[in-house]
Amino acid sequence: MADLSPPATFYFDLGSPYAYLAAERISGLFAEAGLVQPEWQPILLGALFRQLGRDSWGNGPQREEGMREVERRAAAYGLPPVAWPEPWPGNMLTAMRVATFAKQTGRTVSFSLAAFRQAFAAGRDLSDRDNVLIAAAACELHPRALLKAVETEGVKTALREATERAAELGVTGVPSLLVGDQVFWGDDRLEEAVAAAS
């Protein structure tokens, strides 16, 4: 019998523009390779950084250079021009709890792509709950149920534990793809990760 378990886990945070670039390409790359789609795992990048004593390049001297690089890659991949949300980076806690709830209801990919596009194709700030709800509505997540769900211990704990587990597995940033016990960190390592998964 064929093994249909995902060959890889895709770790992401909706505030990361590089994770957006990877999210837009990953399904196609796995499909072209004839592989089962990876599991999408939301983690809270801010919490991961705190654990590792690091910060986002978006808050540092590489900010402008990094933003131009993201824009160049988006154009090279045939994606819409990047529209930067204001503020960026923003507070992704609610958005990532919603992504966790979406995962629990089998809608991780559809919600996450809708949210990434809200942020980096439409330039809408995902720290604003309404922008998260627009993305959720696109994949039929009901706003009232959603707002209740993100306040539950089950969702909060699931996100916290997923982030801690990612750190234990050697994930130090997003996007990261875990293939076996090997971590491929960065949008530019997607093809390498797919080759390893094959």
mmCIF file of C-alpha atoms in Angstrom:
data_model
loop_
_atom_site.group_PDB
_atom_site.id
_atom_site.type_symbol
_atom_site.label_atom_id
_atom_site.label_comp_id
_atom_site.label_asym_id
_atom_site.label_seq_id
_atom_site.Cartn_x
_atom_site.Cartn_y
_atom_site.Cartn_z
ATOM 1 C CA MET A 1 0.000 0.000 0.000
ATOM 2 C CA ALA A 2 1.296 3.494 -0.882
ATOM 3 C CA ASP A 3 2.407 5.701 1.994
ATOM 4 C CA LEU A 4 0.169 8.775 1.880
ATOM 5 C CA SER A 5 1.598 10.533 4.930
ATOM 6 C CA PRO A 6 3.034 13.962 4.063
ATOM 7 C CA PRO A 7 6.741 13.722 3.148
ATOM 8 C CA ALA A 8 7.430 17.142 4.649
ATOM 9 C CA THR A 9 6.155 19.756 7.085
ATOM 10 C CA PHE A 10 5.959 23.407 5.995
ATOM 11 C CA TYR A 11 6.428 25.814 8.931
ATOM 12 C CA PHE A 12 5.142 29.350 8.394
ATOM 13 C CA ASP A 13 3.995 32.582 10.026
ATOM 14 C CA LEU A 14 1.576 34.872 8.168
ATOM 15 C CA GLY A 15 3.750 37.918 8.921
ATOM 16 C CA SER A 16 6.695 36.589 6.916
ATOM 17 C CA PRO A 17 6.965 37.778 3.299
ATOM 18 C CA TYR A 18 9.410 34.975 2.488
ATOM 19 C CA ALA A 19 6.882 32.456 3.859
ATOM 20 C CA TYR A 20 4.308 34.094 1.538
ATOM 21 C CA LEU A 21 6.606 33.525 -1.446
ATOM 22 C CA ALA A 22 7.093 29.884 -0.420
ATOM 23 C CA ALA A 23 3.371 29.353 0.243
ATOM 24 C CA GLU A 24 2.507 30.491 -3.278
ATOM 25 C CA ARG A 25 4.919 27.955 -4.827
ATOM 26 C CA ILE A 26 5.021 24.956 -2.558
ATOM 27 C CA SER A 27 1.903 23.073 -3.692
ATOM 28 C CA GLY A 28 2.931 23.311 -7.345
ATOM 29 C CA LEU A 29 6.476 22.101 -6.660
ATOM 30 C CA PHE A 30 5.250 19.078 -4.678
ATOM 31 C CA ALA A 31 2.639 18.278 -7.339
ATOM 32 C CA GLU A 32 5.225 18.499 -10.161
ATOM 33 C CA ALA A 33 7.455 16.085 -8.241
ATOM 34 C CA GLY A 34 4.514 13.675 -7.871
ATOM 35 C CA LEU A 35 4.687 13.958 -4.076
ATOM 36 C CA VAL A 36 1.968 14.006 -1.431
ATOM 37 C CA GLN A 37 1.415 17.635 -0.372
ATOM 38 C CA PRO A 38 3.350 18.748 2.729
ATOM 39 C CA GLU A 39 1.612 19.353 6.024
ATOM 40 C CA TRP A 40 1.232 23.109 6.704
ATOM 41 C CA GLN A 41 2.104 23.980 10.293
ATOM 42 C CA PRO A 42 1.484 27.499 11.652
ATOM 43 C CA ILE A 43 3.992 28.666 14.279
ATOM 44 C CA LEU A 44 4.412 32.005 16.041
ATOM 45 C CA LEU A 45 7.646 33.484 14.713
ATOM 46 C CA GLY A 46 7.836 36.164 17.427
ATOM 47 C CA ALA A 47 7.764 33.471 20.132
ATOM 48 C CA LEU A 48 10.359 31.408 18.246
ATOM 49 C CA PHE A 49 12.636 34.468 17.986
ATOM 50 C CA ARG A 50 12.233 35.170 21.722
ATOM 51 C CA GLN A 51 13.224 31.560 22.452
ATOM 52 C CA LEU A 52 16.319 31.929 20.238
ATOM 53 C CA GLY A 53 17.187 35.483 21.331
ATOM 54 C CA ARG A 54 16.750 36.863 17.793
ATOM 55 C CA ASP A 55 14.609 39.428 15.995
ATOM 56 C CA SER A 56 13.142 39.878 12.516
ATOM 57 C CA TRP A 57 15.299 41.346 9.765
ATOM 58 C CA GLY A 58 12.303 43.642 9.232
ATOM 59 C CA ASN A 59 13.305 45.447 12.440
ATOM 60 C CA GLY A 60 16.998 45.701 11.586
ATOM 61 C CA PRO A 61 19.457 47.446 9.266
ATOM 62 C CA GLN A 62 18.733 44.913 6.465
ATOM 63 C CA ARG A 63 15.075 45.965 6.278
ATOM 64 C CA GLU A 64 15.158 47.950 2.998
ATOM 65 C CA GLU A 65 17.468 45.495 1.275
ATOM 66 C CA GLY A 66 15.286 42.556 2.378
ATOM 67 C CA MET A 67 12.100 44.240 1.154
ATOM 68 C CA ARG A 68 13.614 44.885 -2.291
ATOM 69 C CA GLU A 69 14.766 41.246 -2.453
ATOM 70 C CA VAL A 70 11.229 40.002 -1.647
ATOM 71 C CA GLU A 71 9.853 42.285 -4.397
ATOM 72 C CA ARG A 72 12.416 40.965 -6.910
ATOM 73 C CA ARG A 73 11.589 37.344 -6.090
ATOM 74 C CA ALA A 74 7.827 37.935 -6.288
ATOM 75 C CA ALA A 75 8.303 39.405 -9.785
ATOM 76 C CA ALA A 76 10.567 36.509 -10.820
ATOM 77 C CA TYR A 77 7.933 33.993 -9.638
ATOM 78 C CA GLY A 78 5.189 35.785 -11.593
ATOM 79 C CA LEU A 79 3.357 36.915 -8.432
ATOM 80 C CA PRO A 80 1.557 40.273 -8.123
ATOM 81 C CA PRO A 81 3.740 43.221 -7.025
ATOM 82 C CA VAL A 82 4.276 43.103 -3.247
ATOM 83 C CA ALA A 83 2.125 45.600 -1.331
ATOM 84 C CA TRP A 84 3.621 46.063 2.146
ATOM 85 C CA PRO A 85 1.138 46.250 5.026
ATOM 86 C CA GLU A 86 1.496 49.144 7.446
ATOM 87 C CA PRO A 87 2.854 48.427 10.026
ATOM 88 C CA TRP A 88 5.155 45.615 8.977
ATOM 89 C CA PRO A 89 6.191 43.530 10.822
ATOM 90 C CA GLY A 90 2.931 43.595 12.788
ATOM 91 C CA ASN A 91 1.491 41.619 15.697
ATOM 92 C CA MET A 92 0.480 38.247 14.236
ATOM 93 C CA LEU A 93 -0.860 36.576 17.385
ATOM 94 C CA THR A 94 -4.574 36.635 16.454
ATOM 95 C CA ALA A 95 -3.872 35.771 12.802
ATOM 96 C CA MET A 96 -1.732 32.796 13.837
ATOM 97 C CA ARG A 97 -4.369 31.582 16.298
ATOM 98 C CA VAL A 98 -6.878 31.724 13.449
ATOM 99 C CA ALA A 99 -4.433 29.757 11.256
ATOM 100 C CA THR A 100 -4.204 27.191 14.074
ATOM 101 C CA PHE A 101 -8.003 26.942 14.259
ATOM 102 C CA ALA A 102 -8.105 26.654 10.455
ATOM 103 C CA LYS A 103 -5.691 23.721 10.744
ATOM 104 C CA GLN A 104 -7.939 22.059 13.322
ATOM 105 C CA THR A 105 -10.866 22.345 10.882
ATOM 106 C CA GLY A 106 -8.948 21.155 7.813
ATOM 107 C CA ARG A 107 -8.647 24.575 6.155
ATOM 108 C CA THR A 108 -5.008 25.503 6.804
ATOM 109 C CA VAL A 109 -3.960 25.926 3.180
ATOM 110 C CA SER A 110 -7.029 27.824 1.962
ATOM 111 C CA PHE A 111 -7.066 30.205 4.942
ATOM 112 C CA SER A 112 -3.304 30.768 4.954
ATOM 113 C CA LEU A 113 -3.111 31.557 1.229
ATOM 114 C CA ALA A 114 -6.053 33.968 1.577
ATOM 115 C CA ALA A 115 -4.368 35.654 4.573
ATOM 116 C CA PHE A 116 -0.940 35.844 2.900
ATOM 117 C CA ARG A 117 -2.578 37.491 -0.139
ATOM 118 C CA GLN A 118 -4.440 39.961 2.093
ATOM 119 C CA ALA A 119 -1.097 40.921 3.639
ATOM 120 C CA PHE A 120 1.379 40.936 0.758
ATOM 121 C CA ALA A 121 -0.716 41.274 -2.406
ATOM 122 C CA ALA A 122 -3.343 43.681 -1.000
ATOM 123 C CA GLY A 123 -1.146 45.337 1.671
ATOM 124 C CA ARG A 124 -3.664 44.817 4.483
ATOM 125 C CA ASP A 125 -2.406 44.671 8.070
ATOM 126 C CA LEU A 126 -3.175 41.274 9.648
ATOM 127 C CA SER A 127 -2.780 42.789 13.146
ATOM 128 C CA ASP A 128 -6.234 44.218 12.331
ATOM 129 C CA ARG A 129 -8.785 41.513 13.166
ATOM 130 C CA ASP A 130 -11.136 42.584 10.358
ATOM 131 C CA ASN A 131 -8.507 41.816 7.710
ATOM 132 C CA VAL A 132 -8.034 38.343 9.217
ATOM 133 C CA LEU A 133 -11.818 37.804 9.135
ATOM 134 C CA ILE A 134 -11.919 38.719 5.422
ATOM 135 C CA ALA A 135 -9.359 35.977 4.740
ATOM 136 C CA ALA A 136 -11.320 33.559 6.940
ATOM 137 C CA ALA A 137 -14.572 34.314 5.100
ATOM 138 C CA ALA A 138 -12.862 33.371 1.824
ATOM 139 C CA CYS A 139 -12.579 29.780 3.098
ATOM 140 C CA GLU A 140 -15.960 29.676 4.854
ATOM 141 C CA LEU A 141 -14.770 30.076 8.424
ATOM 142 C CA HIS A 142 -17.628 31.799 10.262
ATOM 143 C CA PRO A 143 -16.499 35.036 11.974
ATOM 144 C CA ARG A 144 -18.421 34.496 15.234
ATOM 145 C CA ALA A 145 -17.254 30.884 15.637
ATOM 146 C CA LEU A 146 -13.754 32.011 14.783
ATOM 147 C CA LEU A 147 -13.570 34.813 17.345
ATOM 148 C CA LYS A 148 -14.784 32.411 20.011
ATOM 149 C CA ALA A 149 -12.329 29.686 18.934
ATOM 150 C CA VAL A 150 -9.211 31.897 19.057
ATOM 151 C CA GLU A 151 -9.873 32.620 22.736
ATOM 152 C CA THR A 152 -10.022 28.916 23.682
ATOM 153 C CA GLU A 153 -7.189 27.237 25.566
ATOM 154 C CA GLY A 154 -7.176 24.475 22.933
ATOM 155 C CA VAL A 155 -6.159 26.855 20.152
ATOM 156 C CA LYS A 156 -3.722 28.883 22.285
ATOM 157 C CA THR A 157 -2.014 25.720 23.544
ATOM 158 C CA ALA A 158 -1.852 24.130 20.081
ATOM 159 C CA LEU A 159 -0.031 27.185 18.655
ATOM 160 C CA ARG A 160 2.346 27.425 21.599
ATOM 161 C CA GLU A 161 3.168 23.704 21.492
ATOM 162 C CA ALA A 162 3.645 23.704 17.699
ATOM 163 C CA THR A 163 6.113 26.601 18.040
ATOM 164 C CA GLU A 164 8.042 24.897 20.851
ATOM 165 C CA ARG A 165 8.106 21.598 18.932
ATOM 166 C CA ALA A 166 9.412 23.374 15.808
ATOM 167 C CA ALA A 167 12.278 24.845 17.845
ATOM 168 C CA GLU A 168 13.097 21.378 19.233
ATOM 169 C CA LEU A 169 13.233 20.026 15.668
ATOM 170 C CA GLY A 170 15.767 22.686 14.656
ATOM 171 C CA VAL A 171 13.474 25.257 13.003
ATOM 172 C CA THR A 172 15.075 28.688 13.501
ATOM 173 C CA GLY A 173 12.942 30.781 11.137
ATOM 174 C CA VAL A 174 10.273 30.646 8.433
ATOM 175 C CA PRO A 175 9.624 29.452 5.851
ATOM 176 C CA SER A 176 11.124 26.117 6.873
ATOM 177 C CA LEU A 177 10.496 22.696 5.431
ATOM 178 C CA LEU A 178 11.217 19.683 7.584
ATOM 179 C CA VAL A 179 11.995 16.596 5.509
ATOM 180 C CA GLY A 180 12.835 13.619 7.703
ATOM 181 C CA ASP A 181 15.125 15.197 10.296
ATOM 182 C CA GLN A 182 16.538 17.801 7.901
ATOM 183 C CA VAL A 183 15.394 21.439 8.065
ATOM 184 C CA PHE A 184 15.472 23.556 4.892
ATOM 185 C CA TRP A 185 15.132 27.193 5.948
ATOM 186 C CA GLY A 186 14.300 29.842 3.364
ATOM 187 C CA ASP A 187 12.179 30.372 0.283
ATOM 188 C CA ASP A 188 15.315 29.800 -1.812
ATOM 189 C CA ARG A 189 15.674 26.227 -0.465
ATOM 190 C CA LEU A 190 12.231 24.971 -1.495
ATOM 191 C CA GLU A 191 13.476 23.115 -4.570
ATOM 192 C CA GLU A 192 16.230 21.483 -2.507
ATOM 193 C CA ALA A 193 13.641 20.365 0.078
ATOM 194 C CA VAL A 194 11.383 18.913 -2.622
ATOM 195 C CA ALA A 195 14.338 16.993 -4.061
ATOM 196 C CA ALA A 196 15.098 15.621 -0.584
ATOM 197 C CA ALA A 197 11.446 14.622 -0.114
ATOM 198 C CA SER A 198 11.598 12.720 -3.412
#
